[in-house]
Amino acid sequence: MIIKGLPIPDVVKRYGSPRALVALGLGFLGVAYVVPILLLYWQSLNFGDGGLFIHYESALSGIYLQTLLRSFYYGILTTVVTLSLGYVLAYYIAFRAQREKFLLGLVVLPLWIAYVIRYLGIQLLLFESSPLVQLLGTDFGILFSTRGVIIGLTSVFLPFAILPIYHALNSIEDELISASRTLGAGQLRTIRSVIIPLSLSGIVAGGLIVFILATGSFLAPAILGSPGDTMIANVIQGAYSNFNVGLASSLAVIYTTLLLVVIMAFNSYVNIGRVLGEL
Amino acid sequence: MGMLEVEDFTKYYGDLLAVDDLSFKIEEGEFGTLLGPSGCGKSTTLHTIAGLREPSEGSIRLRGEDVIDQSPDERNIGMVFQSSATFPHMTVEENVRYGLEMHGFEEEEIEQKISKYLGLVQIDEYRDHKPGELSGGQERRVSIARALAYEPDILLLDEPLTGLDRVLRQELRNEIKQIQREVDVTTLYVTHDQEEALSMSDKIIVLDNGQKQQEGSPTEIYDGPSNSFVANFVGKSTRLKGTVATLDPPAVETPVGTVPVGAVALEGLEVGQRVELFLRPEDVEFADPAGTATTTLGGTVNNVEYLGTFSEVLVDVGEGVEAIVHTSTSNVVDVGDEVALDFDPANVIVLEE
């Protein structure tokens, strides 16, 4: 945006040609994004004995494949739970609450705290020694289990679902809801036929963010899961720390490709660009 | 029994009194209008009738049945909103279908009514379009068809012509009136535009500050306003303040001279009483130079606005009072001309101050 009458500083004039600005952006993308990914591809290949794709062969075998599928399964599970919970909360804040801004503040507040601390907090809350567990006599088998991982991921990523859904709900004109009611639709029918379709953009946006973040989660399975809840990020990290860079790289390549395939498949079903354009 | 009966309706928003003890009735097939400036409580009243707001006090009856405890979907009403409020994710046809399905019509009937009402508002060819692809006027038509299709007991319109240009407003105004007559649906229309109210309504209820100022036919409201608010709000007029000078001949003393008025207008008033006079612009004409004028009202022409079929002339009659005269365009006056004004004393509206 150009503000008329605002003098442009000389430095900007000298170095701020469109060409220079584009070069700056592309340069950053290249150095910080394209080059590392190319390196990743390069390192996932084997140039010694045993064939070029030997790392891919082991990455797609037994335990690694299982972990990969588990990651996507946990990602989908977390997305479904987070969206359901997030929709209800966003609906409440947008339509029912008196102190909208205050509640939105509460939603955003946890984002100030590092994930690792929040997961540790959940762990502490569910330890045998915690007052809550002592009071209830049980942690309901949550800690160090799949449930623990899903609950942890949900609690941490909930704001990413609530915010876009709230935004979408908030931009629905009141008169549309009133119109649905005067046309003879009850409250539930209005939610189903008017409010949900008109907040689809928020659901898709929130769902995508949560799905991508949850599938690639490292901390939740490490802190709240059992050894059987290991996810792909843990395996990749493990391989790296064992200096098995080839395996780690090929796992990363497979995981990223699969993630893109899943998102593209979803895109052919719901046109993400178009839906998000409504946001 | 009226189709719609509003009785002692009062609405507070917190401490703010929005509507004060309002009662009125709309008969079956009648076109009623709530007319008033913004903030007068007319929209609140309409929304309460629709069930979108709760009254603080009073009762609302539709077809004789008290509907206060019913939610909007339980009242058999059709409503057209200011923003037209067509569902953007549905096609024109689906918009109309929605209300029909909610009212439990059979598929065959649904098809038939969709065609009938989309035809009635001349939007049939856009059936498969989304509202976003339509013009403002077309969108209003869809929302009118949608509200009428399931043949509700009453059609409620909340300033449905807001935001449209003048020509389109006029066109849609005539159409709404025609459709209303054709479908014979009881209608309650809310507007701040007195021209709309006068041209469409069988009955007008004038509101100000949440209180009913007057209720009557357009002619009753225009020719016999019950107070100075109504006289000012509905139609243009020359406004003079004064005191009753003599009862016979009936005349009022004003700062710009003595104004003869009709004998009927002074009935019940006494000499010396303060009154306000209103003169409709079409009742005033320029006096024949030959000097048959019945009044001494006159002054300098301040402005002449050519309005096609007539001209609106503003005349400075002194003491800061500007008289408004509507005159045939063949009657040529120019800014700066000295003119004398003539009118039939019986047409002067006299209101106690």
XYZ file of C-alpha atoms in Angstrom:
632
model
C 0.000 0.000 0.000
C 1.277 3.412 -0.899
C 0.244 6.273 1.333
C 0.037 9.460 -0.658
C 2.070 12.345 0.649
C 4.267 10.128 2.807
C 7.911 10.732 1.834
C 9.766 7.524 0.938
C 13.129 7.310 2.753
C 16.168 7.446 0.487
C 17.442 4.045 1.640
C 14.196 2.429 0.550
C 14.348 4.302 -2.747
C 17.875 3.135 -3.427
C 17.525 -0.536 -2.452
C 13.751 -0.876 -2.639
C 13.295 -1.532 -6.335
C 10.688 -4.223 -7.032
C 13.441 -6.452 -8.368
C 15.468 -6.144 -5.166
C 12.417 -6.871 -3.012
C 11.532 -9.991 -5.004
C 15.144 -11.163 -4.827
C 15.110 -10.709 -1.063
C 11.960 -12.818 -0.671
C 13.029 -15.530 -3.089
C 16.509 -15.558 -1.591
C 15.155 -16.167 1.886
C 12.825 -18.918 0.660
C 15.732 -20.517 -1.199
C 18.182 -20.481 1.657
C 15.769 -21.337 4.440
C 13.448 -23.707 2.619
C 14.420 -25.008 -0.797
C 18.088 -25.734 -0.082
C 17.423 -27.680 3.169
C 14.738 -29.743 1.456
C 17.049 -30.547 -1.435
C 19.705 -31.531 1.089
C 17.142 -33.728 2.802
C 16.386 -35.501 -0.482
C 20.086 -35.850 -1.188
C 20.778 -37.383 2.194
C 17.874 -39.783 1.956
C 19.608 -41.458 -0.972
C 22.351 -44.044 -0.574
C 25.360 -43.754 -2.840
C 27.338 -46.613 -1.272
C 26.702 -50.338 -1.430
C 23.202 -51.809 -1.395
C 21.274 -49.586 -3.800
C 20.176 -45.993 -4.038
C 16.869 -46.448 -2.140
C 18.040 -48.712 0.625
C 17.015 -46.188 3.302
C 13.538 -45.989 1.844
C 13.273 -49.746 1.970
C 13.987 -49.837 5.678
C 11.826 -46.725 6.267
C 8.837 -48.492 4.740
C 9.361 -51.710 6.681
C 7.589 -52.981 9.784
C 7.879 -50.701 12.748
C 8.542 -47.465 10.830
C 5.558 -47.912 8.557
C 3.421 -48.657 11.586
C 4.612 -45.477 13.273
C 3.921 -43.494 10.138
C 0.349 -44.778 9.911
C -0.110 -44.236 13.640
C 0.910 -40.607 13.250
C -1.771 -40.013 10.633
C -4.310 -41.921 12.685
C -3.530 -39.813 15.764
C -3.578 -36.688 13.585
C -7.051 -37.462 12.277
C -8.310 -38.457 15.723
C -6.960 -35.243 17.270
C -8.463 -33.173 14.447
C -11.918 -34.678 14.920
C -11.883 -34.252 18.705
C -10.390 -30.748 18.535
C -12.833 -29.553 15.876
C -15.868 -30.863 17.760
C -14.777 -29.300 21.010
C -13.520 -26.151 19.278
C -16.794 -25.683 17.393
C -18.870 -25.870 20.542
C -16.607 -23.410 22.351
C -16.395 -21.032 19.389
C -20.190 -21.180 19.006
C -20.618 -20.354 22.654
C -18.206 -17.423 22.476
C -19.668 -16.058 19.234
C -23.379 -16.366 20.006
C -24.017 -16.927 23.664
C -21.290 -15.329 25.748
C -21.581 -11.893 27.317
C -17.843 -11.279 27.594
C -16.639 -12.287 24.143
C -13.287 -10.494 24.186
C -12.414 -11.788 27.632
C -13.088 -15.382 26.639
C -11.096 -14.974 23.423
C -8.250 -13.726 25.571
C -8.472 -16.892 27.645
C -8.351 -18.951 24.449
C -5.163 -17.253 23.263
C -3.464 -17.063 26.653
C -2.086 -20.679 26.722
C -0.221 -19.953 23.465
C 2.170 -17.842 25.544
C 3.372 -20.934 27.355
C 5.780 -23.369 25.683
C 4.254 -26.672 24.581
C 6.719 -28.650 26.640
C 5.602 -26.906 29.807
C 1.949 -27.462 29.024
C 2.498 -31.166 28.375
C 4.524 -31.458 31.572
C 1.688 -29.692 33.360
C -0.776 -32.285 32.114
C 1.663 -35.012 33.164
C 1.988 -33.552 36.647
C -1.784 -33.294 36.910
C -2.149 -36.986 36.104
C 0.744 -38.356 38.159
C -0.144 -40.673 40.992
C 1.060 -38.048 43.451
C -1.150 -35.257 42.041
C -3.967 -34.057 44.311
C -6.496 -34.595 41.513
C -5.585 -38.269 41.043
C -5.478 -38.759 44.813
C -8.898 -37.196 45.138
C -10.429 -39.273 42.356
C -8.405 -42.386 43.136
C -7.519 -42.914 39.471
C -6.142 -41.115 36.398
C -8.644 -43.063 34.246
C -5.694 -44.717 32.506
C -4.949 -41.485 30.655
C -1.292 -40.975 31.473
C 1.199 -42.792 29.236
C -1.473 -44.030 26.854
C -3.016 -43.148 23.480
C -5.734 -41.275 25.312
C -3.081 -39.191 27.032
C -1.523 -38.255 23.697
C -4.861 -37.305 22.105
C -5.979 -35.320 25.160
C -2.626 -33.533 25.256
C -2.692 -32.700 21.553
C -6.302 -31.536 21.784
C -5.658 -29.267 24.725
C -2.598 -27.725 23.094
C -4.047 -27.211 19.609
C -7.570 -26.173 20.633
C -6.888 -22.428 20.134
C -5.931 -23.108 16.501
C -9.389 -24.581 15.946
C -11.368 -22.076 18.004
C -9.939 -18.919 16.437
C -10.757 -19.546 12.744
C -14.131 -21.087 13.607
C -14.969 -18.152 15.857
C -13.999 -15.774 13.072
C -16.213 -17.596 10.582
C -19.159 -17.745 13.000
C -18.754 -14.128 13.919
C -18.981 -13.003 10.329
C -22.349 -14.697 9.809
C -24.926 -11.920 9.635
C -27.451 -12.045 12.469
C -30.251 -11.498 10.012
C -29.434 -14.796 8.254
C -30.035 -16.661 11.483
C -33.195 -14.659 12.169
C -34.342 -15.359 8.605
C -33.913 -19.084 9.111
C -35.999 -18.921 12.289
C -38.816 -16.886 10.747
C -38.876 -19.310 7.804
C -39.881 -21.995 10.267
C -36.575 -23.669 11.129
C -35.912 -24.557 14.759
C -32.617 -23.845 16.442
C -30.951 -27.170 15.628
C -32.100 -27.074 12.025
C -30.742 -23.529 11.758
C -27.365 -24.686 13.057
C -27.306 -27.595 10.607
C -28.561 -25.817 7.490
C -27.295 -22.272 7.926
C -24.661 -21.849 10.617
C -22.466 -24.887 9.905
C -22.417 -24.433 6.104
C -21.589 -20.752 6.537
C -18.756 -21.479 8.984
C -17.225 -24.207 6.819
C -14.246 -22.001 6.008
C -13.343 -21.819 9.689
C -13.771 -25.566 10.147
C -11.525 -26.309 7.148
C -8.873 -23.785 8.188
C -8.825 -24.956 11.803
C -8.915 -28.601 10.766
C -5.949 -28.236 8.413
C -3.801 -26.443 10.970
C -4.598 -28.912 13.729
C -4.134 -31.929 11.456
C -0.713 -30.819 10.230
C 0.521 -29.845 13.688
C -0.845 -32.954 15.405
C 0.456 -35.440 12.834
C 3.963 -34.074 13.193
C 3.845 -33.838 16.976
C 6.988 -34.781 18.856
C 6.387 -33.735 22.447
C 2.952 -35.178 23.139
C 3.866 -38.841 22.516
C 7.221 -38.326 24.241
C 5.743 -36.864 27.417
C 2.214 -38.270 27.615
C 2.376 -41.481 25.585
C 3.558 -45.032 26.180
C 6.412 -46.507 24.102
C 3.681 -47.909 21.861
C 2.410 -44.399 21.080
C 5.593 -43.288 19.317
C 4.899 -40.989 16.380
C 6.869 -40.233 13.247
C 8.644 -37.168 14.637
C 10.019 -39.245 17.506
C 11.321 -41.876 15.120
C 12.970 -39.318 12.865
C 14.600 -37.641 15.838
C 15.718 -41.026 17.156
C 17.311 -41.943 13.854
C 19.135 -38.624 13.702
C 20.513 -39.000 17.204
C 21.758 -42.478 16.238
C 23.572 -40.801 13.327
C 21.381 -42.731 10.892
C 20.894 -39.637 8.749
C 19.837 -41.612 5.682
C 16.957 -43.293 7.481
C 15.920 -40.049 9.176
C 15.920 -38.186 5.858
C 13.986 -40.826 3.982
C 11.405 -40.989 6.801
C 11.068 -37.211 6.619
C 10.631 -37.309 2.851
C 8.008 -40.068 3.055
C 6.156 -38.338 5.853
C 6.078 -34.963 4.096
C 5.003 -36.507 0.802
C 2.255 -38.487 2.461
C 1.039 -35.383 4.290
C 0.822 -33.516 0.984
C -1.016 -36.428 -0.626
C -3.558 -36.510 2.195
C -4.098 -32.751 1.978
C -4.430 -32.923 -1.810
C -6.945 -35.757 -1.536
C -8.904 -33.655 0.934
C -8.587 -30.704 -1.439
C -10.180 -32.625 -4.296
C -13.119 -33.271 -1.989
C -13.390 -29.783 -0.474
C -11.814 -27.038 -2.564
C -9.598 -25.556 0.139
C -8.649 -22.455 -1.825
C -12.250 -21.569 -2.512
C -13.465 -22.317 1.015
C -10.648 -20.361 2.631
C -11.284 -17.534 0.207
C -14.562 -17.051 2.056
C -12.750 -16.627 5.350
C -60.961 -9.840 15.130
C -57.851 -8.428 13.518
C -55.208 -10.607 11.918
C -52.609 -8.931 14.080
C -53.374 -7.303 17.396
C -50.672 -5.608 19.404
C -51.834 -4.568 22.841
C -50.062 -2.432 25.434
C -46.704 -3.494 24.019
C -43.804 -2.072 26.019
C -40.127 -2.796 25.516
C -37.195 -1.771 27.649
C -33.545 -2.261 26.691
C -32.020 -2.124 30.127
C -33.270 1.203 31.447
C -34.000 2.558 28.023
C -37.651 2.647 27.067
C -37.791 1.678 23.380
C -41.524 1.201 22.925
C -44.096 2.680 25.283
C -47.510 1.071 25.662
C -48.181 0.627 21.955
C -51.485 -0.795 20.722
C -52.691 -1.258 17.176
C -54.508 -3.699 14.988
C -54.082 -4.857 11.407
C -57.108 -6.419 9.720
C -56.941 -9.416 7.414
C -55.571 -8.410 3.993
C -54.698 -4.935 5.204
C -51.392 -3.202 4.429
C -50.223 -1.504 7.619
C -47.126 0.612 8.033
C -45.136 1.576 11.089
C -43.670 4.960 10.205
C -41.169 6.924 12.225
C -37.626 8.243 12.426
C -34.783 5.872 13.300
C -34.838 4.867 16.930
C -38.601 5.349 17.265
C -39.152 1.698 18.131
C -40.677 0.535 14.864
C -38.112 -2.175 14.156
C -38.228 -3.364 17.748
C -41.986 -3.721 17.396
C -41.651 -5.686 14.158
C -38.971 -7.976 15.572
C -41.098 -8.642 18.622
C -44.065 -9.574 16.427
C -41.733 -11.976 14.596
C -40.632 -13.478 17.908
C -37.017 -12.382 17.511
C -37.261 -10.225 20.647
C -39.249 -10.583 23.801
C -41.650 -7.878 24.919
C -41.237 -6.400 28.390
C -44.992 -6.072 28.693
C -48.087 -6.462 26.592
C -49.532 -9.049 24.278
C -49.302 -9.894 20.599
C -52.041 -11.898 18.919
C -51.963 -13.463 15.482
C -55.343 -14.692 14.205
C -56.624 -14.104 17.734
C -54.040 -16.405 19.279
C -51.540 -15.068 21.786
C -48.094 -15.847 20.353
C -45.861 -14.338 23.033
C -44.608 -17.740 24.182
C -43.978 -19.040 20.665
C -40.538 -18.995 19.048
C -40.234 -17.421 15.586
C -40.451 -20.782 13.831
C -43.735 -21.553 15.543
C -45.424 -18.354 14.367
C -46.669 -18.545 10.829
C -44.980 -15.374 9.604
C -42.992 -14.301 6.575
C -40.285 -11.735 7.093
C -38.241 -9.633 4.701
C -35.126 -8.160 6.279
C -33.287 -4.920 5.683
C -30.250 -6.737 4.288
C -32.550 -9.132 2.386
C -30.788 -11.957 4.289
C -30.847 -14.477 1.465
C -28.751 -17.544 2.274
C -25.505 -17.114 0.320
C -24.734 -20.856 0.229
C -28.047 -21.767 -1.385
C -29.360 -21.074 -4.865
C -32.383 -18.839 -5.369
C -34.564 -21.922 -5.645
C -33.119 -23.500 -2.498
C -33.718 -20.275 -0.609
C -37.418 -20.430 -1.416
C -37.541 -24.191 -0.912
C -36.163 -23.841 2.628
C -39.261 -22.154 4.054
C -41.590 -24.468 2.154
C -39.847 -27.567 3.524
C -39.946 -26.171 7.050
C -43.668 -25.685 6.708
C -44.128 -29.308 5.701
C -45.314 -28.939 2.126
C -45.311 -31.961 -0.206
C -42.667 -32.039 -2.942
C -45.213 -31.473 -5.682
C -46.604 -28.413 -3.948
C -43.106 -27.142 -3.230
C -42.213 -27.229 -6.930
C -45.408 -25.494 -7.848
C -45.078 -22.755 -5.239
C -41.433 -22.094 -6.056
C -42.406 -21.478 -9.678
C -45.418 -19.408 -8.740
C -43.661 -17.063 -6.359
C -40.401 -16.738 -8.269
C -42.578 -15.872 -11.262
C -44.522 -13.350 -9.217
C -41.365 -11.427 -8.343
C -39.987 -11.951 -11.873
C -36.877 -13.791 -10.824
C -37.716 -17.233 -12.234
C -34.860 -17.196 -14.734
C -32.297 -16.832 -11.931
C -33.519 -19.924 -10.072
C -30.154 -21.694 -10.161
C -28.045 -18.652 -9.324
C -26.540 -17.963 -5.945
C -27.640 -14.670 -4.312
C -24.077 -13.365 -4.648
C -24.533 -13.306 -8.409
C -27.644 -11.145 -8.232
C -28.097 -7.385 -8.026
C -29.407 -5.745 -4.869
C -32.889 -5.407 -6.333
C -32.991 -9.017 -7.470
C -31.883 -10.166 -4.036
C -34.788 -8.281 -2.449
C -37.138 -10.006 -4.846
C -35.808 -13.407 -3.810
C -36.314 -12.605 -0.155
C -39.871 -11.432 -0.854
C -40.653 -14.636 -2.757
C -39.088 -16.675 0.024
C -41.200 -14.975 2.697
C -44.436 -15.323 0.720
C -44.059 -18.832 -0.730
C -45.468 -20.770 2.213
C -48.374 -18.318 2.461
C -47.852 -17.019 5.982
C -50.544 -15.357 8.096
C -48.704 -12.083 7.928
C -45.870 -10.592 5.919
C -43.449 -8.444 7.915
C -41.141 -6.104 6.015
C -38.300 -4.352 7.820
C -37.259 -1.390 5.655
C -36.808 -3.735 2.695
C -35.802 -0.976 0.272
C -32.864 0.340 2.286
C -29.720 0.832 0.246
C -31.334 0.754 -3.180
C -31.259 3.675 -5.575
C -34.265 5.926 -5.980
C -35.580 4.503 -9.230
C -35.337 0.933 -7.986
C -36.993 1.859 -4.704
C -39.938 3.318 -6.540
C -40.180 0.336 -8.857
C -40.034 -2.216 -6.045
C -42.430 -0.173 -3.948
C -45.078 -0.415 -6.622
C -44.350 -4.077 -7.125
C -44.574 -4.947 -3.448
C -47.932 -3.198 -3.293
C -49.153 -5.028 -6.404
C -47.997 -8.407 -5.142
C -49.544 -7.749 -1.759
C -52.865 -6.981 -3.408
C -52.615 -10.000 -5.666
C -51.742 -12.479 -2.919
C -54.013 -10.652 -0.496
C -51.599 -11.154 2.384
C -51.873 -9.161 5.591
C -48.792 -6.972 5.697
C -46.914 -4.905 8.245
C -44.297 -2.640 6.717
C -41.685 -0.696 8.619
C -40.125 2.421 7.151
C -38.786 5.865 7.949
C -39.703 7.056 4.475
C -43.019 8.901 4.584
C -43.348 8.726 0.811
C -43.218 4.921 0.938
C -45.709 4.867 3.773
C -48.173 7.202 2.064
C -48.010 5.447 -1.295
C -48.352 1.845 -0.115
C -50.398 1.682 3.052
C -54.031 1.183 3.907
C -53.187 2.226 7.428
C -50.244 4.118 8.871
C -49.150 4.093 12.495
C -46.798 6.994 13.164
C -44.301 6.392 15.967
C -41.906 8.726 17.718
C -39.849 7.985 20.821
C -41.581 4.666 21.215
C -45.003 6.241 21.364
C -47.834 6.127 18.898
C -48.441 9.608 17.534
C -51.296 8.870 15.181
C -53.000 5.993 13.436
C -55.035 6.361 10.275
C -55.275 6.149 6.519
C -52.636 7.994 4.462
C -55.090 10.845 3.746
C -56.075 11.131 7.384
C -52.433 11.340 8.382
C -51.472 13.776 5.641
C -54.480 16.085 5.747
C -55.233 15.878 9.437
C -52.061 15.342 11.419
C -52.866 15.050 15.088
C -49.787 16.887 16.325
C -46.879 18.902 15.096
C -44.541 15.889 15.033
C -46.779 14.103 12.531
C -47.338 17.291 10.531
C -43.591 17.797 10.294
C -42.611 14.214 9.683
C -45.204 13.381 7.072
C -45.044 15.612 4.030
C -43.515 19.047 3.635
C -45.173 22.188 4.864
C -44.748 25.836 5.669
C -44.718 26.152 9.421
C -45.930 29.239 11.299
C -46.322 29.786 15.009
C -48.900 32.233 16.318
C -51.871 32.953 18.544
C -55.566 32.821 17.763
C -56.510 36.434 16.868
C -60.252 36.286 16.209
C -62.774 33.472 15.967
C -65.051 35.317 13.561
C -63.567 35.723 11.052
C -61.291 32.855 12.045
C -57.720 34.132 11.922
C -54.372 33.543 13.557
C -51.858 36.258 14.351
C -48.345 35.252 13.316
C -45.039 37.138 13.230
C -45.425 37.489 9.475
C -48.984 38.749 9.505
C -52.528 37.637 10.168
C -53.400 34.324 8.532
C -57.038 33.475 7.822
C -57.901 29.870 8.659
C -60.963 27.629 8.389
C -63.678 28.067 11.016
C -63.630 24.326 11.740
C -59.937 24.440 12.541
C -60.492 26.850 15.435
C -63.359 24.947 17.017
C -62.701 24.506 20.694
C -59.922 27.072 20.728
C -59.958 30.459 22.415
C -58.642 33.832 21.402
C -55.039 34.236 22.549
C -54.273 30.527 22.525
C -50.890 29.545 21.050
C -51.160 27.466 17.893
C -48.990 26.130 15.097
C -50.028 26.435 11.457
C -49.029 24.040 8.676
C -49.554 24.780 5.018
C -48.976 21.965 2.512
C -46.935 23.196 -0.482
C -49.536 22.055 -3.025
C -52.226 24.117 -1.257
C -50.307 27.341 -1.755
C -50.157 29.261 -5.000
C -48.848 32.585 -6.208
C -51.431 35.347 -5.927
C -52.813 36.928 -9.039
C -51.052 40.264 -9.508
C -54.509 41.781 -10.004
C -54.761 41.631 -6.241
C -57.398 39.134 -5.170
C -55.108 37.633 -2.541
C -56.826 36.790 0.722
C -53.625 37.066 2.715
C -50.782 39.381 3.285
C -48.260 36.526 3.129
C -45.524 37.230 0.638
C -41.821 37.747 0.147
C -38.763 37.127 -1.971
C -38.150 33.909 -3.868
C -35.109 32.221 -2.313
C -34.802 29.150 -4.438
C -36.523 27.412 -7.331
C -36.053 23.674 -7.712
C -37.277 22.200 -10.940
C -38.679 18.727 -10.245
C -40.052 17.708 -13.620
C -43.802 17.870 -13.252
C -43.668 20.723 -10.777
C -41.260 23.176 -9.212
C -40.608 23.592 -5.542
C -40.234 27.256 -4.709
C -38.927 28.552 -1.395
C -40.172 32.015 -0.453
C -38.667 34.056 2.353
C -41.749 35.511 4.038
C -39.772 37.293 6.764
C -38.965 36.557 10.407
C -36.828 33.624 9.291
C -39.791 31.695 7.941
C -39.487 30.007 4.584
C -42.691 29.130 2.761
C -42.712 26.092 0.448
C -44.809 26.327 -2.692
C -45.328 23.618 -5.276
C -46.253 25.241 -8.522
C -46.806 24.092 -12.066
C -43.641 24.426 -14.105
C -45.403 26.734 -16.526
C -45.573 29.240 -13.686
C -42.249 30.966 -14.126
C -40.728 32.647 -11.112
C -37.092 33.447 -10.563
C -34.884 33.782 -7.542
C -35.244 37.325 -6.240
C -38.791 37.856 -7.513
C -41.266 39.454 -5.130
C -44.367 37.260 -4.836
C -47.588 37.209 -2.847
C -49.005 33.893 -1.660
C -52.581 32.734 -1.831
C -54.335 29.732 -0.323
C -57.740 28.524 0.740
C -58.009 29.203 4.511
C -59.871 25.909 4.899
C -56.664 24.053 3.933
C -54.595 25.499 6.758
C -53.816 22.854 9.372
C -54.091 24.332 12.873
C -52.588 22.459 15.812
C -52.532 23.477 19.451
C -48.996 24.075 20.529
